[in-house]
Coordinates of C-alpha atoms in Angstrom, one line a residue:
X7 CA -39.7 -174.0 93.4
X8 CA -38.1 -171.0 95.0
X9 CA -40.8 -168.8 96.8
X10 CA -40.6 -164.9 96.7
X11 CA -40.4 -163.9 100.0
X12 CA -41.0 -159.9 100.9
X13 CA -40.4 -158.6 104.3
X14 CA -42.4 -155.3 103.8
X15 CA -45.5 -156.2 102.6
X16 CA -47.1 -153.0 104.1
X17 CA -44.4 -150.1 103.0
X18 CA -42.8 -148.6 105.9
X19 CA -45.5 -149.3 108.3
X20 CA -44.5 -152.3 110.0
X21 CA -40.5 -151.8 110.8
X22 CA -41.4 -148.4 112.3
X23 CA -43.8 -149.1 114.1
X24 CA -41.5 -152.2 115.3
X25 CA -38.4 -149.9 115.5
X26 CA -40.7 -147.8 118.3
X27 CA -42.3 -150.6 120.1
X28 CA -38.6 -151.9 120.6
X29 CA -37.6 -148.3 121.5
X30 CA -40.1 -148.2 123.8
X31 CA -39.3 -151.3 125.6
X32 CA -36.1 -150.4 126.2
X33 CA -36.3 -147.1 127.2
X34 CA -38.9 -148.3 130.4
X35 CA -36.3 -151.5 130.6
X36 CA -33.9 -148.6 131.0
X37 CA -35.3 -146.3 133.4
X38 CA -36.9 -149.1 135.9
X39 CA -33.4 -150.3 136.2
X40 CA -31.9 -146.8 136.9
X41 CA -34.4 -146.7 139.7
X42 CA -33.2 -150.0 141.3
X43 CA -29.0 -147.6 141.5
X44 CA -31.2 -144.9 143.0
X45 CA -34.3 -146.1 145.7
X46 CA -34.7 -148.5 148.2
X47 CA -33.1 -151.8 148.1
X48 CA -36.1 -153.3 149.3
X49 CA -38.1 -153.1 146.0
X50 CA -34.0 -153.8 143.5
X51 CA -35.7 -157.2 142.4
X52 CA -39.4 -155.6 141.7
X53 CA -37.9 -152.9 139.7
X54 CA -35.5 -155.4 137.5
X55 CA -38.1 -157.6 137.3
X56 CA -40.6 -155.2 135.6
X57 CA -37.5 -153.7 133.8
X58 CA -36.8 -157.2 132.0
X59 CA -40.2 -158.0 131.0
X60 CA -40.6 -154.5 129.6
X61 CA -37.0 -155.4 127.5
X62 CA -38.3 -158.8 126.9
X63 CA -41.7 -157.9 125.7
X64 CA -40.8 -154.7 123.9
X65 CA -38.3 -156.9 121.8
X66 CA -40.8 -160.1 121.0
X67 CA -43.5 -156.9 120.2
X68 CA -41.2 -155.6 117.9
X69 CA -40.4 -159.1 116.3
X70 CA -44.4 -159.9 115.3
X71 CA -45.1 -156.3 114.4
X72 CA -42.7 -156.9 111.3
X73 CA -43.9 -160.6 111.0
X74 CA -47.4 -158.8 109.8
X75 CA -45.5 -157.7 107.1
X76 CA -43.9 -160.8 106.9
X77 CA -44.9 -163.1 103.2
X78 CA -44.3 -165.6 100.5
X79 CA -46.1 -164.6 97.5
X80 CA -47.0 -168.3 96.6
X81 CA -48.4 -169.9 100.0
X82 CA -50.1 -168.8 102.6
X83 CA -48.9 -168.3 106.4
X84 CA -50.3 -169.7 109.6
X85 CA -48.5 -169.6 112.9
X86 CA -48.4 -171.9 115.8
X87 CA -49.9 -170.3 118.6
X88 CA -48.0 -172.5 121.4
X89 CA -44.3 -171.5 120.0
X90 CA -45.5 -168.0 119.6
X91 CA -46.0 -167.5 123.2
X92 CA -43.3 -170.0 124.2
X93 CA -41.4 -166.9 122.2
X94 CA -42.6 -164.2 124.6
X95 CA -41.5 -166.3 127.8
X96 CA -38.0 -166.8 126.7
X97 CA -37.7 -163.4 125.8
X98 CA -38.6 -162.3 129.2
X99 CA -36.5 -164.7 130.8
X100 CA -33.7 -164.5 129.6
X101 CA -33.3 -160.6 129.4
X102 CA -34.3 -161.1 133.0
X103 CA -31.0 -163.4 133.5
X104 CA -28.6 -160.6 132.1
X105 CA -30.8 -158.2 133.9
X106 CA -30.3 -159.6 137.6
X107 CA -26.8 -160.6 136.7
X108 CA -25.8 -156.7 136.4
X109 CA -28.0 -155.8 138.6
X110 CA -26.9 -158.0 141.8
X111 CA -22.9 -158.3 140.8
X112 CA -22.4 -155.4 139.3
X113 CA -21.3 -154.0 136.0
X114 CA -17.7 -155.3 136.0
X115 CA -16.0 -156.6 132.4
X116 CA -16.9 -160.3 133.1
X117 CA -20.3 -159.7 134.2
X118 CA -21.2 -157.3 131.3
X119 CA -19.8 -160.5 128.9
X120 CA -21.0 -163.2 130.5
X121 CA -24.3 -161.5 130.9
X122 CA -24.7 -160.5 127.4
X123 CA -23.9 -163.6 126.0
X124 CA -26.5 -164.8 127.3
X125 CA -28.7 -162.3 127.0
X126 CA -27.9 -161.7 123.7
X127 CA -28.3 -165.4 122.7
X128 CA -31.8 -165.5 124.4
X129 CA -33.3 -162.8 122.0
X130 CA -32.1 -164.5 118.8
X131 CA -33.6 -167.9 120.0
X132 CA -37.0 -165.9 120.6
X133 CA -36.3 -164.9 117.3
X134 CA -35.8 -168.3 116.0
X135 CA -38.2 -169.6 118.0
X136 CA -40.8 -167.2 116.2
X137 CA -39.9 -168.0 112.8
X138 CA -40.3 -172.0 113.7
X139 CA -43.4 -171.0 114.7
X140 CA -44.8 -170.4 111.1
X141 CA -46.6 -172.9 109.2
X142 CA -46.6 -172.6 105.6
X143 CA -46.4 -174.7 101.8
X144 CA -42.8 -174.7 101.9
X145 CA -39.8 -175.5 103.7
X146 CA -38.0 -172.5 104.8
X147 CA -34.2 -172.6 104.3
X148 CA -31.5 -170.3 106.1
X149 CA -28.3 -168.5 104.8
X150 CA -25.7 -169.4 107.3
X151 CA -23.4 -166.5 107.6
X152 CA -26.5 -164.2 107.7
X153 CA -28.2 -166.3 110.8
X154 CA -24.2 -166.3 112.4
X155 CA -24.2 -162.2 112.0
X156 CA -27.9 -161.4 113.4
X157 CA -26.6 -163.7 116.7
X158 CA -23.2 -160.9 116.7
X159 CA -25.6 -158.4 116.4
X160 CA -27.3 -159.7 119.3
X161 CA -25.2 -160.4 121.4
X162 CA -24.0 -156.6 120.7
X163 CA -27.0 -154.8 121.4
X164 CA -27.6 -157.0 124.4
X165 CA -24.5 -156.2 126.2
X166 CA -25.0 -152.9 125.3
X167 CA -27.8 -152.4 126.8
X168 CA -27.4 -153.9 129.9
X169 CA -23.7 -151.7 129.6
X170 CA -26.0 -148.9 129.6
X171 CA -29.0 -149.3 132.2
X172 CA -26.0 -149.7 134.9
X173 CA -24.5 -146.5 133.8
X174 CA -26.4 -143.9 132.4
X175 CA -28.9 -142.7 134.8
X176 CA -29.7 -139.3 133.3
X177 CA -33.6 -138.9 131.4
X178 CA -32.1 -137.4 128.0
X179 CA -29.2 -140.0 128.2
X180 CA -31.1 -143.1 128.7
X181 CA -33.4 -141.7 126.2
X182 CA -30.6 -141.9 123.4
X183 CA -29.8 -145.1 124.6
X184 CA -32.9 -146.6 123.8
X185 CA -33.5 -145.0 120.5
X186 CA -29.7 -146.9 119.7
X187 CA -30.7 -150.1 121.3
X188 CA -33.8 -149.8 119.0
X189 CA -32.1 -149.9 115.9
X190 CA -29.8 -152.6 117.3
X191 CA -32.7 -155.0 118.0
X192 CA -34.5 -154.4 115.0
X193 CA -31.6 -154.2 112.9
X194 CA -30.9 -157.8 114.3
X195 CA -34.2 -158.9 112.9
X196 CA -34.0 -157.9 109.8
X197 CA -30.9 -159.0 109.3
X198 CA -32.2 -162.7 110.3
X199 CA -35.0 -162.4 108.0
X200 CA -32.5 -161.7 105.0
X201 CA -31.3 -165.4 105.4
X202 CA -34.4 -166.8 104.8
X203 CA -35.7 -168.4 101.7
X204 CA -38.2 -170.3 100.9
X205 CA -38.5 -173.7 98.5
X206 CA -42.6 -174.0 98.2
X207 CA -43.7 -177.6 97.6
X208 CA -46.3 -176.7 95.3
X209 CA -48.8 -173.4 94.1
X210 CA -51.8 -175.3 94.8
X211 CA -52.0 -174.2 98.5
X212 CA -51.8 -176.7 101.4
X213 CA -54.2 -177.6 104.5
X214 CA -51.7 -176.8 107.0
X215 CA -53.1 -176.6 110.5
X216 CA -52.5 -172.8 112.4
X217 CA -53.7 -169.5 112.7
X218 CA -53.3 -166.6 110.3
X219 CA -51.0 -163.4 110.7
X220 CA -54.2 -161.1 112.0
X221 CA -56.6 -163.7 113.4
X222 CA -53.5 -164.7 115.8
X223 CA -50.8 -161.8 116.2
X224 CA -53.0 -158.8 116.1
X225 CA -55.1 -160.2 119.6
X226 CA -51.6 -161.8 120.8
X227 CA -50.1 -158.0 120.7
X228 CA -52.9 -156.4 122.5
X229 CA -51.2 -158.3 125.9
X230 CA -47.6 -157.0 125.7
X231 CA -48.5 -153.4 124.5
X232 CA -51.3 -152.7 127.1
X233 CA -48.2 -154.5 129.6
X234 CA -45.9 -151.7 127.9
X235 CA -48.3 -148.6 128.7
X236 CA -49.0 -149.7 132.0
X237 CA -45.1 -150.1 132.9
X238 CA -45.0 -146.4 131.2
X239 CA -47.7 -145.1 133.8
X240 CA -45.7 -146.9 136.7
X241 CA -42.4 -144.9 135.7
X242 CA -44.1 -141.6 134.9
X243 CA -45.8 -141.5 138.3
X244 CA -42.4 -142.5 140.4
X245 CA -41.1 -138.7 141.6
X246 CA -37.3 -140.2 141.5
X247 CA -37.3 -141.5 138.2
X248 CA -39.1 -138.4 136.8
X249 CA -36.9 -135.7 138.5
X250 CA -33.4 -137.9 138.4
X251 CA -31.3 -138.6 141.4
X252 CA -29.4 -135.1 142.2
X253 CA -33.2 -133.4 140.9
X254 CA -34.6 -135.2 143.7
X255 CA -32.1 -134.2 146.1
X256 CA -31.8 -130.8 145.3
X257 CA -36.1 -130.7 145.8
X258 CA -35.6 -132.4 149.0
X259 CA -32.7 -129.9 150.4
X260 CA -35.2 -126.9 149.1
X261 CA -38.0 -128.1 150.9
X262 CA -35.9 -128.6 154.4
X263 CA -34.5 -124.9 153.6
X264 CA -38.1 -123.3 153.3
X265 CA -39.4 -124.9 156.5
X266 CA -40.1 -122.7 159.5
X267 CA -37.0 -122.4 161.7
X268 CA -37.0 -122.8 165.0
X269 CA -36.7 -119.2 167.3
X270 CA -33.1 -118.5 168.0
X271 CA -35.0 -117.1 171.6
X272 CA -35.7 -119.8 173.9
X273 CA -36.7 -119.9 177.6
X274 CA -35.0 -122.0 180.2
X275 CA -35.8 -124.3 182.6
X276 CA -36.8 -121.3 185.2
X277 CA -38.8 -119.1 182.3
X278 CA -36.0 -116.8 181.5
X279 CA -35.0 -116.1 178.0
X280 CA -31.8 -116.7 176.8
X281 CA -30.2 -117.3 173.2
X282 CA -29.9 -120.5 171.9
X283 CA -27.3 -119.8 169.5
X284 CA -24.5 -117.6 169.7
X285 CA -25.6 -113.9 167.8
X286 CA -24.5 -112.9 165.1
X287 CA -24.7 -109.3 165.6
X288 CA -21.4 -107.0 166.3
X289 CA -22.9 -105.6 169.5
X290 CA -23.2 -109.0 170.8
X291 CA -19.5 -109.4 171.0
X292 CA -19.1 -107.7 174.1
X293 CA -20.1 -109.1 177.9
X294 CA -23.5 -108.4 178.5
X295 CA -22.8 -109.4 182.2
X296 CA -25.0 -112.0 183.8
X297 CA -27.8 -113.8 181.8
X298 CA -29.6 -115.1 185.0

C-alpha cells in the first residue's frame, strides 16, 4: 500500500533551521574565497580549501536537518551510517572541484559552466546519496520530472554561487548572496523530496538493520556544525576579510600618514645644517647666498 509520507514532521522548525545552516555555509564558503582575490597567493588553496568544505558541509548540514523531519506514517526509518557520511565526502569534494576550478582559471563563461555542472551535479548525488541511505518497510519510488527539476535547480544555484564568490567581494553583498544561495539549495531539496513516495510492504513493521533519525543524525551533525563555527571564528578574526579590500587599504594609508615624519632639517656630512627638501615658504624663494 501507498505510505503517507510528510516532510514537516516538526512545523517550521526543521527547514529553517536548514535554510540557516545552508545560509551559513555559504556565506563563510563566500567570504574565504573573497580572501583567496584579496591576500597572499601563498595561502589561495588553504583558503578554497576551507571555503569548499564550509559550502560542502553547510549544504549536507542542511540536507539531514530536514531529514529529522523527514517520515512515513506507516514504517519506521533507520539510516545507513556508511552512505551517510559517504554523503558528507562528496559534498565536500565536489564543491571543492567547482571551487578550485574558478578559483585557479578564472571566472570566464566556460569555466563558470563547466564548473557548475559539476558542482551542481555533485550536490544532488549527495542528496541522493542521502535518501539511499534510509532504511525503511517500503520501497521508495521517485517522480521523474520532479528528480530532473531539483538537478536544474542545482546546477543553478551551483553556478551561481561559484558566479558569485569570484565577483562580489563586498561584506553586505556577499551577505545577500548567501541568504539567495540559501534558498536555492534548500529549495532544491525540497523540491527532490516532493518526488518521493512510498509503497510500504506491510503495517506490521520490519527488522531492518540501521540507526534511527536521532540516535544517528543528531551526533553525526555535532561534526559539521562545530566545523561551521570554527570556520566562522577563522574569518571573523582575519583583519582583510573583516574590513574589505579598499577598508584595508585606506587603514593602512592612514596609519603611514600619522607616523612621525622625518625633520625637513638635516646635517651634512661636515655638521652643518641644511634643508633636505626645498621650503615651502615665500621668503625662501629668494638666494640666501652660500649654504656652506
Amino acid at each position: 500500500m501507498e505510505g503517507t509520507v510528510e516532510g514537516f514532521r516538526y512545523g517550521a522548525v526543521t527547514p529553517v533551521a536548514a535554510y540557516l545552516m545552508a545560509c551559513l555555509g555559504g556565506a563563510l564558503g563566500l567570504r574565504c574565497i573573497v580572501r583567496t582575490l584579496l591576500g597572499n597567493q601563498s595561502w589561495k588553496a588553504g583558503w578554497l580549501a576551507l571555503g569548499a568544505a564550509s559550502i560542502g558541509c553547510g549544504i549536507w548540514t542542511m540536507h539531514f536537518i530536514a531529514m529529522i523531519g523527514f517520515q512515513v506514517v506507516e514504517t519506521r526509518i533507520r539510516y545507513n551510517a556508511g552512505l551517510t557520511v559517504l554523503s558528507l565526502a562528496v559534498a565536500v569534494v565536489v564543491v571543492g572541484i567547482g571551487v578550485f576550478i574558478v578559483g585557479y582559471r578564472g571566472a570566464s563563461t566556460l569555466n563558470l559552466s563547466f564548473a557548475g555542472v559539476i558542482t551542481g551535479l555533485g550536490v544532488a548525488a549527495m542528496h541522493y546519496l542521502g535518501m539511499a541511505a534510509l532504511h525503511l518497510n517500503g520501497t521508495i519510488r521517485y517522480d521523474a520530472t520532479a528528480v530532473a527539476l531539483s538537478v536544474v535547480i542545482a546546477i543553478v544555484a551551483a553556478t551561481a554561487a561559484l558566479w558569485a564568490a569570484v565577483t562580489i567581494r563586498g561584506f553586505l553583498t556577499s551577505l545577500g548572496a548567501s541568504l539567495i544561495m540559501g534558498v536555492a539549495v534548500t529549495g532544491m531539496h525540497y523540491t527532490g523530496m516532493s518526488a518521493v513516495s512510498v509503497h510500504v510492504h506491510s503495517t506490521t513493521g520490519g527488522s531492518w538493520a540501521g540507526d534511527s533519525p536521532t540516535s544517528l543524525l543528531l551526533p553525526m551533525l555535532l561534526g559539521p556544525v562545530i566545523f561551521l563555527l570554527l570556520a566562522g571564528v577563522v574569518v571573523m578574526f582575519d583583519p582583510l576579510l573583516v574590513l574589505g579590500d579598499g577598508d584595508w587599504n585606506r587603514s593602512s594609508a592612514a596609519t603611514k600618514s600619522t607616523a612621525p615624519q622625518p625633520d625637513p632639517l638635516m646635517e651634512n656630512q661636515e655638521g652643518r645644517v641644511v634643508h633636505a627638501r626645498a621650503p615651502q615658504d615665500p621668503q625662501w624663494a629668494a638666494p640666501h647666498g652660500p649654504q656652506w
